[in-house]
Amino acid sequence: DSLIVIRPSDTKVFEGETVQLHCLAQQGSTVQWLHNNEIINVNLMRRYEILPSGVLRIVSAQKSDNGTYECIASKIGFGTSTAKCYLHVQGLELNVPG
């Protein structure tokens, strides 16, 4: 039985938009997020925020935010569950010359 109740889904956004990736875990679970297999440290990565609900919020999405995101829910006595999604950040091809 998965600890993750609502899994994140593949998402497409434009550069500069705010993204919310959902990961609702069972009560009492701890949620962590990985981006391309690296742990997201919200203290070091200013544009990233993990909300109490487990949602990963990325403010002002950049091309560098492209890739695979993995939500890891863990609960003592229950082990861990993971769920992956892909985020595609599309550039705003509207660059005005000059």
PDB file of C-alpha atoms in Angstrom:
ATOM      1  CA  ASP A   1       0.000   0.000   0.000  1.00  0.00           C
ATOM      2  CA  SER A   2       1.510   3.305  -1.083  1.00  0.00           C
ATOM      3  CA  LEU A   3       2.042   6.144   1.375  1.00  0.00           C
ATOM      4  CA  ILE A   4       1.363   8.519  -1.502  1.00  0.00           C
ATOM      5  CA  VAL A   5      -2.325   9.339  -1.885  1.00  0.00           C
ATOM      6  CA  ILE A   6      -2.076  11.857  -4.738  1.00  0.00           C
ATOM      7  CA  ARG A   7       0.830  11.421  -7.128  1.00  0.00           C
ATOM      8  CA  PRO A   8       2.478  14.214  -9.092  1.00  0.00           C
ATOM      9  CA  SER A   9       1.664  14.369 -12.795  1.00  0.00           C
ATOM     10  CA  ASP A  10       3.728  15.445 -15.787  1.00  0.00           C
ATOM     11  CA  THR A  11       3.535  19.210 -16.142  1.00  0.00           C
ATOM     12  CA  LYS A  12       4.335  21.727 -18.855  1.00  0.00           C
ATOM     13  CA  VAL A  13       4.849  25.416 -18.060  1.00  0.00           C
ATOM     14  CA  PHE A  14       6.402  28.513 -19.561  1.00  0.00           C
ATOM     15  CA  GLU A  15       9.511  30.174 -18.193  1.00  0.00           C
ATOM     16  CA  GLY A  16       8.704  32.553 -15.341  1.00  0.00           C
ATOM     17  CA  GLU A  17       5.529  30.765 -14.279  1.00  0.00           C
ATOM     18  CA  THR A  18       5.015  29.318 -10.823  1.00  0.00           C
ATOM     19  CA  VAL A  19       4.727  25.523 -10.802  1.00  0.00           C
ATOM     20  CA  GLN A  20       3.055  23.318  -8.215  1.00  0.00           C
ATOM     21  CA  LEU A  21       3.812  19.590  -8.236  1.00  0.00           C
ATOM     22  CA  HIS A  22       1.449  17.671  -5.984  1.00  0.00           C
ATOM     23  CA  CYS A  23       2.394  14.853  -3.674  1.00  0.00           C
ATOM     24  CA  LEU A  24      -0.139  14.139  -0.968  1.00  0.00           C
ATOM     25  CA  ALA A  25       1.111  11.542   1.491  1.00  0.00           C
ATOM     26  CA  GLN A  26      -0.612   9.751   4.345  1.00  0.00           C
ATOM     27  CA  GLN A  27      -0.780  11.625   7.618  1.00  0.00           C
ATOM     28  CA  GLY A  28       2.438  11.404   9.607  1.00  0.00           C
ATOM     29  CA  SER A  29       4.615  10.969   6.526  1.00  0.00           C
ATOM     30  CA  THR A  30       7.667  13.041   5.707  1.00  0.00           C
ATOM     31  CA  VAL A  31       7.903  14.225   2.101  1.00  0.00           C
ATOM     32  CA  GLN A  32      11.154  14.905   0.266  1.00  0.00           C
ATOM     33  CA  TRP A  33      11.644  15.857  -3.360  1.00  0.00           C
ATOM     34  CA  LEU A  34      14.406  15.041  -5.822  1.00  0.00           C
ATOM     35  CA  HIS A  35      15.169  16.859  -9.058  1.00  0.00           C
ATOM     36  CA  ASN A  36      17.083  14.665 -11.518  1.00  0.00           C
ATOM     37  CA  ASN A  37      17.985  12.373  -8.590  1.00  0.00           C
ATOM     38  CA  GLU A  38      19.371  15.178  -6.413  1.00  0.00           C
ATOM     39  CA  ILE A  39      17.689  16.088  -3.141  1.00  0.00           C
ATOM     40  CA  ILE A  40      16.049  19.508  -3.276  1.00  0.00           C
ATOM     41  CA  ASN A  41      17.349  21.557  -0.375  1.00  0.00           C
ATOM     42  CA  VAL A  42      14.848  24.386   0.040  1.00  0.00           C
ATOM     43  CA  ASN A  43      17.293  26.303   2.246  1.00  0.00           C
ATOM     44  CA  LEU A  44      19.827  26.510  -0.572  1.00  0.00           C
ATOM     45  CA  MET A  45      17.443  26.676  -3.522  1.00  0.00           C
ATOM     46  CA  ARG A  46      15.541  29.910  -3.082  1.00  0.00           C
ATOM     47  CA  ARG A  47      12.928  29.370  -5.780  1.00  0.00           C
ATOM     48  CA  TYR A  48      11.837  26.025  -4.332  1.00  0.00           C
ATOM     49  CA  GLU A  49       9.380  25.596  -1.504  1.00  0.00           C
ATOM     50  CA  ILE A  50       7.839  22.438  -0.034  1.00  0.00           C
ATOM     51  CA  LEU A  51       4.420  23.206   1.400  1.00  0.00           C
ATOM     52  CA  PRO A  52       2.999  21.387   4.452  1.00  0.00           C
ATOM     53  CA  SER A  53       0.716  19.458   2.068  1.00  0.00           C
ATOM     54  CA  GLY A  54       3.776  18.006   0.313  1.00  0.00           C
ATOM     55  CA  VAL A  55       3.366  20.229  -2.752  1.00  0.00           C
ATOM     56  CA  LEU A  56       6.620  21.308  -4.353  1.00  0.00           C
ATOM     57  CA  ARG A  57       6.307  24.915  -5.467  1.00  0.00           C
ATOM     58  CA  ILE A  58       8.792  26.338  -7.942  1.00  0.00           C
ATOM     59  CA  VAL A  59       8.633  30.102  -8.316  1.00  0.00           C
ATOM     60  CA  SER A  60       9.603  31.654 -11.649  1.00  0.00           C
ATOM     61  CA  ALA A  61      10.412  28.424 -13.470  1.00  0.00           C
ATOM     62  CA  GLN A  62      13.687  28.373 -15.409  1.00  0.00           C
ATOM     63  CA  LYS A  63      14.972  26.138 -18.192  1.00  0.00           C
ATOM     64  CA  SER A  64      17.256  24.567 -15.573  1.00  0.00           C
ATOM     65  CA  ASP A  65      14.150  23.280 -13.761  1.00  0.00           C
ATOM     66  CA  ASN A  66      13.431  20.887 -16.642  1.00  0.00           C
ATOM     67  CA  GLY A  67      13.636  17.223 -15.807  1.00  0.00           C
ATOM     68  CA  THR A  68      12.369  14.470 -13.597  1.00  0.00           C
ATOM     69  CA  TYR A  69      10.975  15.178 -10.143  1.00  0.00           C
ATOM     70  CA  GLU A  70      10.540  12.441  -7.593  1.00  0.00           C
ATOM     71  CA  CYS A  71       8.491  12.673  -4.455  1.00  0.00           C
ATOM     72  CA  ILE A  72       9.625  10.408  -1.610  1.00  0.00           C
ATOM     73  CA  ALA A  73       7.236   9.825   1.260  1.00  0.00           C
ATOM     74  CA  SER A  74       8.503   8.033   4.330  1.00  0.00           C
ATOM     75  CA  LYS A  75       6.834   7.041   7.552  1.00  0.00           C
ATOM     76  CA  ILE A  76       8.339   5.224  10.504  1.00  0.00           C
ATOM     77  CA  GLY A  77       7.143   1.637  10.491  1.00  0.00           C
ATOM     78  CA  PHE A  78       5.815   1.890   6.935  1.00  0.00           C
ATOM     79  CA  GLY A  79       8.965   2.374   4.871  1.00  0.00           C
ATOM     80  CA  THR A  80       8.983   4.670   1.859  1.00  0.00           C
ATOM     81  CA  SER A  81       6.991   5.233  -1.335  1.00  0.00           C
ATOM     82  CA  THR A  82       8.093   7.170  -4.375  1.00  0.00           C
ATOM     83  CA  ALA A  83       6.342   8.785  -7.332  1.00  0.00           C
ATOM     84  CA  LYS A  84       7.905  10.474 -10.347  1.00  0.00           C
ATOM     85  CA  CYS A  85       6.785  13.118 -12.794  1.00  0.00           C
ATOM     86  CA  TYR A  86       8.384  15.109 -15.577  1.00  0.00           C
ATOM     87  CA  LEU A  87       8.480  18.902 -15.750  1.00  0.00           C
ATOM     88  CA  HIS A  88       8.960  20.617 -19.087  1.00  0.00           C
ATOM     89  CA  VAL A  89       9.772  24.337 -18.942  1.00  0.00           C
ATOM     90  CA  GLN A  90       9.195  25.988 -22.280  1.00  0.00           C
ATOM     91  CA  GLY A  91      11.026  29.181 -23.212  1.00  0.00           C
ATOM     92  CA  LEU A  92       9.083  32.282 -24.119  1.00  0.00           C
ATOM     93  CA  GLU A  93      10.222  32.602 -27.698  1.00  0.00           C
ATOM     94  CA  LEU A  94       9.170  36.242 -27.739  1.00  0.00           C
ATOM     95  CA  ASN A  95      12.531  37.914 -27.325  1.00  0.00           C
ATOM     96  CA  VAL A  96      12.284  41.457 -28.641  1.00  0.00           C
ATOM     97  CA  PRO A  97      15.480  42.474 -30.488  1.00  0.00           C
ATOM     98  CA  GLY A  98      17.553  45.226 -28.937  1.00  0.00           C
TER      99      GLY A  98
END
